[in-house]
Amino acid sequence: MNIVVCIKQVPDTESQIKIGADGKTIATDDIKWVMNPYDEFGVEEALRIQKAKGGTVTVVGAGPKRVTEALRTALAMGADKAVLVEDEGLYGADPMAVAKILAAAIKPLTPDLVFLGQRAIDDDAGLVGSALAEHLDMPNLSVVTKLDLGEGSVTAQRPVEGQTLVLEAPLPALITTQKGLNEPRYASLPGIMKAKKKPLEVKTLADLGVDAAGKASVAALNPPPSRAAGKTIGGETPQDLAAALAKALRDEAKVI
Amino acid sequence: MAGVWVIAEHRDGAFRKITFEAASAAKTVADALGADVTAVVLGGGLEAACADLGKYGVAKVLYADSADLTVYSTEGYAAAVADLAKSGAPDVIIFGASMQGKDLAGRLAAKLDTSVAVDCTALKVDGGKLVATRPIYAGKIYADVLVTGAPQIATLRPNVFDVVETGASAAVEKVSPAVGAIKVKQVEALAEEGGKIDLTEATIIVSGGRGMKEADNFKLLEALADALGGTVGASRSAVDAGWRSHHDQVGQTGKVVTPNLYIACGISGAIQHLAGMGSSKVIVAINKDADAPIHTKADFCVVADLFDVVPALTEECKKLG
């Protein structure tokens, strides 16, 4: 079983995000960078499948040199090798360009399974998964919370609004992972030591014969719309407070 | 046939509300472009419903009455829409950023060699082009995105765009797009317990955090949600503690929600939680800690013990009902 897991490096969820001087990108000076949390589920699932069926787990990232850290984290969790498509301009690139770049890096690896997080928690786009599947000519199963590997096929559970769909696809297939699929392991100290010696291949866009030109651009970044200051509900007893709140929601806000 | 297209979403023979939201938003965009709205309906048994889309500003419906498309598949939908778009050449394609729309967007854009503004909360037309506003970093920042490829594709966050009825009827044209091979098969659709409304579609959410102390105490929130016709959500702390399923998690690593009313009970308001619910229309915070950050985001703050106030509020709401 040949398994590829795509890794994106993103700002930690506790990061304050500030708009950069150009008004179109974020200021990156105060950011703690981590592996996209949804990608951890893909690494874990790949390692579990490898344990059961054998094979190789390759992690693939695209972005500036610092993405090496996220790839090393995946290697420390247990992945065998890594490929980084290194390009300083890729952070914030159009996801559709990233999908093409990842496809060029992944094709030679001829994977049976490709995993990605269901979305990255920075641009929240969730476009790369199904676009990459199209470029790799694979079926895709999105936002998966349960996966069973059969002989030459996978069965997945995908929660949608009010339902959970059970989907089946032949291999090779691309899966995007959602919280609930598994509990990702932490990298152990021996794992971290071993990761330093595992192969990490660096490629350029030119090596792959692709470029970062996208089909979308950011015209401006703005802070979120501000909210008016809140009103404190007064009252002596819980009953008074509840009555005053219910009245405010009904008469003032008109939401109940 | 250039213009603005809407991809309809349906389940069990009926259009979903997001379809009407997308059609209404598309009408506004089409008016600004001096164009018409065309809806694309894929799947069988929907002929009667198609004409009704006129009510939401749709001038024409392209209806592919195909058994292969009755159940949504990424491959089938992407192939069919791409095939229709190659001959129809729409300027703009709009659909919901629902679970289906989010899945479709990337594959469709890859087929058409364009890009997508995903999960938009506002649309405007500037210089004959669609400029879409979308929250990124779970709402910590808002980006104005210009799709430079053609067609421009935008998906809309559910429950943000108003449904506007105009009262006309749409002309229905039958089409037979190429669907190609569909490798993914839907084996079954399991109904969620209690048939509860998904958080992303809920108009009222009652959410609990670490202050709930234990799983059993969420009964109080279930009772309030029942009285209001709402859905129960949870903060990451509550989910990580094992009190609620991850399906219920609101925040940057959970669901981003936009209900009309969000009642946060015993939630301190960590930045990653605020990111997930900050665009709710009305926010209520019930937290005995007056310094909890959630109070700075709330429209109505109740500084009191949730274990006293929530049951009292449930009783008040029952009186209203």
JSON list of N, CA, C and O in Angstrom, two decimals, chain B residues 196-199 201-207 221-222 225-226 228-233 244 248:
[
{"chain": "B", "resi": 196, "resn": "LYS", "atom": "N", "xyz": [-31.92, 15.80, 14.30]},
{"chain": "B", "resi": 196, "resn": "LYS", "atom": "CA", "xyz": [-31.70, 17.19, 14.72]},
{"chain": "B", "resi": 196, "resn": "LYS", "atom": "C", "xyz": [-31.10, 18.03, 13.59]},
{"chain": "B", "resi": 196, "resn": "LYS", "atom": "O", "xyz": [-30.46, 17.52, 12.68]},
{"chain": "B", "resi": 197, "resn": "ILE", "atom": "N", "xyz": [-31.37, 19.32, 13.68]},
{"chain": "B", "resi": 197, "resn": "ILE", "atom": "CA", "xyz": [-30.91, 20.25, 12.65]},
{"chain": "B", "resi": 197, "resn": "ILE", "atom": "C", "xyz": [-29.40, 20.43, 12.81]},
{"chain": "B", "resi": 197, "resn": "ILE", "atom": "O", "xyz": [-28.90, 20.60, 13.92]},
{"chain": "B", "resi": 198, "resn": "ASP", "atom": "N", "xyz": [-28.68, 20.39, 11.70]},
{"chain": "B", "resi": 198, "resn": "ASP", "atom": "CA", "xyz": [-27.23, 20.57, 11.75]},
{"chain": "B", "resi": 198, "resn": "ASP", "atom": "C", "xyz": [-26.88, 21.98, 12.21]},
{"chain": "B", "resi": 198, "resn": "ASP", "atom": "O", "xyz": [-27.57, 22.94, 11.88]},
{"chain": "B", "resi": 199, "resn": "LEU", "atom": "N", "xyz": [-25.80, 22.10, 12.95]},
{"chain": "B", "resi": 199, "resn": "LEU", "atom": "CA", "xyz": [-25.38, 23.41, 13.48]},
{"chain": "B", "resi": 199, "resn": "LEU", "atom": "C", "xyz": [-25.22, 24.45, 12.39]},
{"chain": "B", "resi": 199, "resn": "LEU", "atom": "O", "xyz": [-25.55, 25.62, 12.59]},
{"chain": "B", "resi": 201, "resn": "GLU", "atom": "N", "xyz": [-26.85, 24.84, 9.79]},
{"chain": "B", "resi": 201, "resn": "GLU", "atom": "CA", "xyz": [-28.14, 25.28, 9.24]},
{"chain": "B", "resi": 201, "resn": "GLU", "atom": "C", "xyz": [-29.09, 25.76, 10.32]},
{"chain": "B", "resi": 201, "resn": "GLU", "atom": "O", "xyz": [-30.20, 26.19, 10.02]},
{"chain": "B", "resi": 202, "resn": "ALA", "atom": "N", "xyz": [-28.68, 25.68, 11.59]},
{"chain": "B", "resi": 202, "resn": "ALA", "atom": "CA", "xyz": [-29.57, 26.01, 12.69]},
{"chain": "B", "resi": 202, "resn": "ALA", "atom": "C", "xyz": [-29.79, 27.52, 12.77]},
{"chain": "B", "resi": 202, "resn": "ALA", "atom": "O", "xyz": [-28.86, 28.30, 12.53]},
{"chain": "B", "resi": 203, "resn": "THR", "atom": "N", "xyz": [-31.00, 27.94, 13.11]},
{"chain": "B", "resi": 203, "resn": "THR", "atom": "CA", "xyz": [-31.24, 29.37, 13.30]},
{"chain": "B", "resi": 203, "resn": "THR", "atom": "C", "xyz": [-31.06, 29.76, 14.76]},
{"chain": "B", "resi": 203, "resn": "THR", "atom": "O", "xyz": [-30.85, 30.93, 15.07]},
{"chain": "B", "resi": 204, "resn": "ILE", "atom": "N", "xyz": [-31.14, 28.77, 15.67]},
{"chain": "B", "resi": 204, "resn": "ILE", "atom": "CA", "xyz": [-30.87, 29.04, 17.09]},
{"chain": "B", "resi": 204, "resn": "ILE", "atom": "C", "xyz": [-29.93, 27.95, 17.61]},
{"chain": "B", "resi": 204, "resn": "ILE", "atom": "O", "xyz": [-30.16, 26.76, 17.39]},
{"chain": "B", "resi": 205, "resn": "ILE", "atom": "N", "xyz": [-28.85, 28.37, 18.26]},
{"chain": "B", "resi": 205, "resn": "ILE", "atom": "CA", "xyz": [-27.90, 27.42, 18.84]},
{"chain": "B", "resi": 205, "resn": "ILE", "atom": "C", "xyz": [-27.71, 27.74, 20.32]},
{"chain": "B", "resi": 205, "resn": "ILE", "atom": "O", "xyz": [-27.51, 28.91, 20.69]},
{"chain": "B", "resi": 206, "resn": "VAL", "atom": "N", "xyz": [-27.83, 26.71, 21.16]},
{"chain": "B", "resi": 206, "resn": "VAL", "atom": "CA", "xyz": [-27.53, 26.84, 22.58]},
{"chain": "B", "resi": 206, "resn": "VAL", "atom": "C", "xyz": [-26.26, 26.02, 22.80]},
{"chain": "B", "resi": 206, "resn": "VAL", "atom": "O", "xyz": [-26.24, 24.82, 22.56]},
{"chain": "B", "resi": 207, "resn": "SER", "atom": "N", "xyz": [-25.19, 26.69, 23.22]},
{"chain": "B", "resi": 207, "resn": "SER", "atom": "CA", "xyz": [-23.89, 26.04, 23.24]},
{"chain": "B", "resi": 207, "resn": "SER", "atom": "C", "xyz": [-23.31, 26.03, 24.65]},
{"chain": "B", "resi": 207, "resn": "SER", "atom": "O", "xyz": [-23.51, 26.98, 25.40]},
{"chain": "B", "resi": 221, "resn": "LEU", "atom": "N", "xyz": [-29.19, 22.34, 28.58]},
{"chain": "B", "resi": 221, "resn": "LEU", "atom": "CA", "xyz": [-29.13, 23.05, 27.30]},
{"chain": "B", "resi": 221, "resn": "LEU", "atom": "C", "xyz": [-30.07, 22.40, 26.27]},
{"chain": "B", "resi": 221, "resn": "LEU", "atom": "O", "xyz": [-30.68, 23.10, 25.46]},
{"chain": "B", "resi": 222, "resn": "GLU", "atom": "N", "xyz": [-30.18, 21.06, 26.34]},
{"chain": "B", "resi": 222, "resn": "GLU", "atom": "CA", "xyz": [-31.13, 20.36, 25.45]},
{"chain": "B", "resi": 222, "resn": "GLU", "atom": "C", "xyz": [-32.55, 20.89, 25.71]},
{"chain": "B", "resi": 222, "resn": "GLU", "atom": "O", "xyz": [-33.32, 21.12, 24.78]},
{"chain": "B", "resi": 225, "resn": "ALA", "atom": "N", "xyz": [-32.86, 24.37, 24.28]},
{"chain": "B", "resi": 225, "resn": "ALA", "atom": "CA", "xyz": [-32.89, 24.27, 22.82]},
{"chain": "B", "resi": 225, "resn": "ALA", "atom": "C", "xyz": [-34.25, 23.76, 22.34]},
{"chain": "B", "resi": 225, "resn": "ALA", "atom": "O", "xyz": [-34.80, 24.26, 21.36]},
{"chain": "B", "resi": 226, "resn": "ASP", "atom": "N", "xyz": [-34.79, 22.77, 23.05]},
{"chain": "B", "resi": 226, "resn": "ASP", "atom": "CA", "xyz": [-36.12, 22.24, 22.68]},
{"chain": "B", "resi": 226, "resn": "ASP", "atom": "C", "xyz": [-37.17, 23.34, 22.79]},
{"chain": "B", "resi": 226, "resn": "ASP", "atom": "O", "xyz": [-38.04, 23.47, 21.92]},
{"chain": "B", "resi": 228, "resn": "LEU", "atom": "N", "xyz": [-36.81, 26.42, 22.39]},
{"chain": "B", "resi": 228, "resn": "LEU", "atom": "CA", "xyz": [-36.60, 27.47, 21.38]},
{"chain": "B", "resi": 228, "resn": "LEU", "atom": "C", "xyz": [-36.60, 26.93, 19.95]},
{"chain": "B", "resi": 228, "resn": "LEU", "atom": "O", "xyz": [-36.50, 27.68, 18.99]},
{"chain": "B", "resi": 229, "resn": "GLY", "atom": "N", "xyz": [-36.66, 25.61, 19.80]},
{"chain": "B", "resi": 229, "resn": "GLY", "atom": "CA", "xyz": [-36.53, 25.02, 18.46]},
{"chain": "B", "resi": 229, "resn": "GLY", "atom": "C", "xyz": [-35.11, 25.13, 17.95]},
{"chain": "B", "resi": 229, "resn": "GLY", "atom": "O", "xyz": [-34.89, 25.34, 16.76]},
{"chain": "B", "resi": 230, "resn": "GLY", "atom": "N", "xyz": [-34.14, 25.02, 18.83]},
{"chain": "B", "resi": 230, "resn": "GLY", "atom": "CA", "xyz": [-32.74, 25.18, 18.45]},
{"chain": "B", "resi": 230, "resn": "GLY", "atom": "C", "xyz": [-31.95, 23.88, 18.52]},
{"chain": "B", "resi": 230, "resn": "GLY", "atom": "O", "xyz": [-32.51, 22.81, 18.76]},
{"chain": "B", "resi": 231, "resn": "THR", "atom": "N", "xyz": [-30.65, 24.01, 18.30]},
{"chain": "B", "resi": 231, "resn": "THR", "atom": "CA", "xyz": [-29.73, 22.88, 18.30]},
{"chain": "B", "resi": 231, "resn": "THR", "atom": "C", "xyz": [-28.64, 23.15, 19.33]},
{"chain": "B", "resi": 231, "resn": "THR", "atom": "O", "xyz": [-28.26, 24.30, 19.54]},
{"chain": "B", "resi": 232, "resn": "VAL", "atom": "N", "xyz": [-28.14, 22.07, 19.96]},
{"chain": "B", "resi": 232, "resn": "VAL", "atom": "CA", "xyz": [-27.09, 22.24, 20.97]},
{"chain": "B", "resi": 232, "resn": "VAL", "atom": "C", "xyz": [-25.71, 22.13, 20.34]},
{"chain": "B", "resi": 232, "resn": "VAL", "atom": "O", "xyz": [-25.45, 21.22, 19.55]},
{"chain": "B", "resi": 233, "resn": "GLY", "atom": "N", "xyz": [-24.84, 23.06, 20.69]},
{"chain": "B", "resi": 233, "resn": "GLY", "atom": "CA", "xyz": [-23.45, 23.04, 20.25]},
{"chain": "B", "resi": 233, "resn": "GLY", "atom": "C", "xyz": [-22.54, 22.96, 21.46]},
{"chain": "B", "resi": 233, "resn": "GLY", "atom": "O", "xyz": [-23.01, 22.91, 22.60]},
{"chain": "B", "resi": 244, "resn": "ARG", "atom": "N", "xyz": [-19.44, 15.94, 24.68]},
{"chain": "B", "resi": 244, "resn": "ARG", "atom": "CA", "xyz": [-20.26, 16.04, 23.47]},
{"chain": "B", "resi": 244, "resn": "ARG", "atom": "C", "xyz": [-19.47, 15.45, 22.29]},
{"chain": "B", "resi": 244, "resn": "ARG", "atom": "O", "xyz": [-18.25, 15.42, 22.30]},
{"chain": "B", "resi": 248, "resn": "ASP", "atom": "N", "xyz": [-20.67, 18.33, 17.28]},
{"chain": "B", "resi": 248, "resn": "ASP", "atom": "CA", "xyz": [-21.30, 19.48, 17.94]},
{"chain": "B", "resi": 248, "resn": "ASP", "atom": "C", "xyz": [-20.33, 20.64, 18.13]},
{"chain": "B", "resi": 248, "resn": "ASP", "atom": "O", "xyz": [-20.72, 21.68, 18.65]}
]
